[in-house]
Short mmCIF file of C-alpha atoms in Angstrom, two decimals:
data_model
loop_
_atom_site.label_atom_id
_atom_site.label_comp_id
_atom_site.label_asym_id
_atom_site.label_seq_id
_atom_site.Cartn_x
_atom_site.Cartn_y
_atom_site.Cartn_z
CA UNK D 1 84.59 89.07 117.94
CA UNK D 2 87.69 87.14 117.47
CA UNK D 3 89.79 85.37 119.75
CA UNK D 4 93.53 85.75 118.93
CA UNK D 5 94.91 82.42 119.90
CA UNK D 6 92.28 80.81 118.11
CA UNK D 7 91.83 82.90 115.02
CA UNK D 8 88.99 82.24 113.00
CA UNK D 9 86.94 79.34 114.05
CA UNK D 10 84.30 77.46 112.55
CA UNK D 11 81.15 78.90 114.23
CA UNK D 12 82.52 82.62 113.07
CA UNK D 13 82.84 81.31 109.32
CA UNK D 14 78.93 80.10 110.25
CA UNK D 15 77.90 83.71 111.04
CA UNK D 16 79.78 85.22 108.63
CA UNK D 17 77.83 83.27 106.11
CA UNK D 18 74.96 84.80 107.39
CA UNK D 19 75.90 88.46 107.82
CA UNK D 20 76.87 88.22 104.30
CA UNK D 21 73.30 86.58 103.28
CA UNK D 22 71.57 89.69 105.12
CA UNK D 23 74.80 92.20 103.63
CA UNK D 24 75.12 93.37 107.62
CA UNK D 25 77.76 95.68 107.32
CA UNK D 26 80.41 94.59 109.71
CA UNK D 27 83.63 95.05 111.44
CA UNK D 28 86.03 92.73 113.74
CA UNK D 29 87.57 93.06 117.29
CA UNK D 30 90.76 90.60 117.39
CA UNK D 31 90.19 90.07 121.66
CA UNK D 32 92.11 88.54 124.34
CA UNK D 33 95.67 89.69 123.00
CA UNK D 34 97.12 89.87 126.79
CA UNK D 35 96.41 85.88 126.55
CA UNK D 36 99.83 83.42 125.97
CA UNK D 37 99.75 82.84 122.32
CA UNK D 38 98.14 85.62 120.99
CA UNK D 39 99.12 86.71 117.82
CA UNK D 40 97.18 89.22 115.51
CA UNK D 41 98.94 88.95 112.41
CA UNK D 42 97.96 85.58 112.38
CA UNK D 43 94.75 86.38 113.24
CA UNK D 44 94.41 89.02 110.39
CA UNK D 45 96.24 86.27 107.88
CA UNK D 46 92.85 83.66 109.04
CA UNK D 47 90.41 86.43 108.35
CA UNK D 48 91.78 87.46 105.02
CA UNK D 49 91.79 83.55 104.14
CA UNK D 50 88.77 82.68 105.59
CA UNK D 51 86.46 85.60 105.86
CA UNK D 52 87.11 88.33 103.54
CA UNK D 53 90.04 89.68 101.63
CA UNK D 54 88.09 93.25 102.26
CA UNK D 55 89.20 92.91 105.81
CA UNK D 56 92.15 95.20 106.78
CA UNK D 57 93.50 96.45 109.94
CA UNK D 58 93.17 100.05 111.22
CA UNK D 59 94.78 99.60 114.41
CA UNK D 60 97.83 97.52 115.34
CA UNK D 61 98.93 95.97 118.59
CA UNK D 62 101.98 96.95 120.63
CA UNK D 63 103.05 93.82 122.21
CA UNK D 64 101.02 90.45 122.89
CA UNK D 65 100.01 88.28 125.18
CA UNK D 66 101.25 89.72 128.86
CA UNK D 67 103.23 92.36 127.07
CA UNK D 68 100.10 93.78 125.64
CA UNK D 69 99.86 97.30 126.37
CA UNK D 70 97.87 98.95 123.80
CA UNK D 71 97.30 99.73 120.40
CA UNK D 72 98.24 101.97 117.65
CA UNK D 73 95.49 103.67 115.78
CA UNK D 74 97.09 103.26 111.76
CA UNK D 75 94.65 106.31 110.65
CA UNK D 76 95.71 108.84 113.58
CA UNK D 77 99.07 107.50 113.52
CA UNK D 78 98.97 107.65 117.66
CA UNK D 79 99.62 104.81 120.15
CA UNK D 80 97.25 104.19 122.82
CA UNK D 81 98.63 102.84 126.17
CA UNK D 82 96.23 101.27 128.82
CA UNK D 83 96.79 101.67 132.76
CA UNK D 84 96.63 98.44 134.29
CA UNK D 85 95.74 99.87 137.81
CA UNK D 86 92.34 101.45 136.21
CA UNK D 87 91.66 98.50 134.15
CA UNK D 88 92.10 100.35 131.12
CA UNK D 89 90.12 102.99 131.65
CA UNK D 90 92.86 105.89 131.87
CA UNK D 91 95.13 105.81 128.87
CA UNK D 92 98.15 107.69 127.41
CA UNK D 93 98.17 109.12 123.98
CA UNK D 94 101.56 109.06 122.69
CA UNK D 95 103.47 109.46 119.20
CA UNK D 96 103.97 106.04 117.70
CA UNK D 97 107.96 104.85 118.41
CA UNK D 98 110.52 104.07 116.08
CA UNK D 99 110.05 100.82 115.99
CA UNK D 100 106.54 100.43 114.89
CA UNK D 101 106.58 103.49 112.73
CA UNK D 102 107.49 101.07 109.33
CA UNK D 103 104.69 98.93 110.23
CA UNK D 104 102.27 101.68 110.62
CA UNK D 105 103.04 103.84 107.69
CA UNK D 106 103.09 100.19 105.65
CA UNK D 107 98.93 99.34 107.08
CA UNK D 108 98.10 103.06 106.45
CA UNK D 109 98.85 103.11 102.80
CA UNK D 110 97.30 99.25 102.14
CA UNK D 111 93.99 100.79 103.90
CA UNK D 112 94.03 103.99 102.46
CA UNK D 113 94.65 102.15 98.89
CA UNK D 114 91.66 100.00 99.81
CA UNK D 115 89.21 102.34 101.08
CA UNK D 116 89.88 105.44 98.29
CA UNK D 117 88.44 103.30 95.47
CA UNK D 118 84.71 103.62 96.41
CA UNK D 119 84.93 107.05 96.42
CA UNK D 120 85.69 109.03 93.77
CA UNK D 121 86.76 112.60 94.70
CA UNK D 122 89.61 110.75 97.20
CA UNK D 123 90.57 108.37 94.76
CA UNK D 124 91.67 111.61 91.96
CA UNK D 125 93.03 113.67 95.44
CA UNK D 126 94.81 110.58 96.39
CA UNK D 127 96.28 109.43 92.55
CA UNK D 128 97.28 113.21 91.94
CA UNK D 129 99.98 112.50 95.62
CA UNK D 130 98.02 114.33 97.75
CA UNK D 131 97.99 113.32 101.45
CA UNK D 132 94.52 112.33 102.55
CA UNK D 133 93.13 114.32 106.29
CA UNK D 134 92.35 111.87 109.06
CA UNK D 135 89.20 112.56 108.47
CA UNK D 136 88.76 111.94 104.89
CA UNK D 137 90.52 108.59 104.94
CA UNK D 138 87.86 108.21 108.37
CA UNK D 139 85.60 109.12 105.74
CA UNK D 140 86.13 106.83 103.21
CA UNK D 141 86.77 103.98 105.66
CA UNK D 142 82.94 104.58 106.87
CA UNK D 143 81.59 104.45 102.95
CA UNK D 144 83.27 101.18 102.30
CA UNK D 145 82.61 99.51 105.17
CA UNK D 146 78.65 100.50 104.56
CA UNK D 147 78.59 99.46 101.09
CA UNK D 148 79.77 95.43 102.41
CA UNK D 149 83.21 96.62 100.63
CA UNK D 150 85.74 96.81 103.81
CA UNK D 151 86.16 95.54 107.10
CA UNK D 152 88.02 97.44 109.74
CA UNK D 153 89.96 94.81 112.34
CA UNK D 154 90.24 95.75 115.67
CA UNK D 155 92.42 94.60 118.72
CA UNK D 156 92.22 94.46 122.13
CA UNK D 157 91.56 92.39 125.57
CA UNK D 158 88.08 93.06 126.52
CA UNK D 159 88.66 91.68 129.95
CA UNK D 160 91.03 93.91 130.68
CA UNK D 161 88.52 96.75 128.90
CA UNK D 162 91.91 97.41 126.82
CA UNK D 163 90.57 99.06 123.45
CA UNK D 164 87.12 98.85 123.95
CA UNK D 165 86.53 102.48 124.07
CA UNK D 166 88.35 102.81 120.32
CA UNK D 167 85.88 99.69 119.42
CA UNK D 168 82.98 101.72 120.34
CA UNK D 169 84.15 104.96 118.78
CA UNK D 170 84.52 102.68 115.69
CA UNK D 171 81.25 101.02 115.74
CA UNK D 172 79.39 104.76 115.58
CA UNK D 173 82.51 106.04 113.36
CA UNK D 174 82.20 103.30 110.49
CA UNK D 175 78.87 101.38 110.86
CA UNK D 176 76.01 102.53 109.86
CA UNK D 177 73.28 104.10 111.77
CA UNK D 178 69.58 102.39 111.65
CA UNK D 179 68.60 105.36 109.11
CA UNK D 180 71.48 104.88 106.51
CA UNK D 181 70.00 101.25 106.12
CA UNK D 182 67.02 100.03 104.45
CA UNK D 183 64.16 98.29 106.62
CA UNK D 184 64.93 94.36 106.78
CA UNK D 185 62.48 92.19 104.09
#
């Protein structure tokens, strides 16, 4: 959990250290982007510097700070919208507008090129030109975050409960459950 003013601050570095020295499989949630001065490409630049180069984003934010209204999922290629009167609870599932559609199809081919190389059968179906299903690049996004060789970023305002839902689909989409995982030593 990430604050996107700050970015990456020393005490996360501290426990990333140590989620690496126990290889917790792991993901991030860039929070509190309806806050002045948020900005998560920055955010994503610290982590990449700082934490991992593994770490990619599969969502996007569609404004900042208090133009934040949602997010655009990069692997369903939809944009969330959150209702302020309901606290983010109700949202609107729309097609992703013209002006983010660049930016989208630009994160969906750096994550899919990511992601495909731990598995083998999408790696040929994706070097033969192929277009990957939703699910198989949700697929391969799950294997390579459980093998400590991807990170999913997140966004949102948790406040606000804008995105949490998609962060909790993602945590039992991508991480693994207590019986993929060997006992702790």
């Amino acid at each position: 959990l990430l604050d996107s003013v700050a970015g990456v601050e020393p005490q996360s570095e501290t426990v990333w250290r140590q989620a690496d020295r126990y290889k917790v499989p792991r993901m991030i949630f860039s929070n509190k982007m309806d806050r002045v001065g948020a900005n998560f490409t920055r955010c994503v630049e610290m982590i990449r510097d700082r934490l991992s180069k593994q770490a990619l984003p599969i969502q996007l934010p569609v404004g900042s700070g208090e133009l934040f209204t949602g997010h655009i999922d990069i692997i369903e290629r939809k944009q969330y919208i959150f209702d302020d009167e309901t606290l983010g609870v109700s949202f609107e599932v729309r097609d992703v507008p013209d002006e983010y559609k660049e930016a989208v199809e630009v994160a969906r081919h750096a994550l899919i090129d990511m992601v495909v190389e731990h598995d083998e059968t999408l790696l040929e179906k994706y070097l033969a030109g192929a277009e990957l299903t939703n699910a198989e690049i949700r697929h391969a996004v799950r294997e390579a975050t459980c093998k400590l060789k991807f990170v999913p970023i997140l966004c949102g305002a948790s406040f606000k409960n804008k995105g949490v839902q998609a962060l909790l689909d993602a945590v039992i989409d991508f991480l693994p459950a207590p019986t993929d995982v060997p006992p702790m030593q």
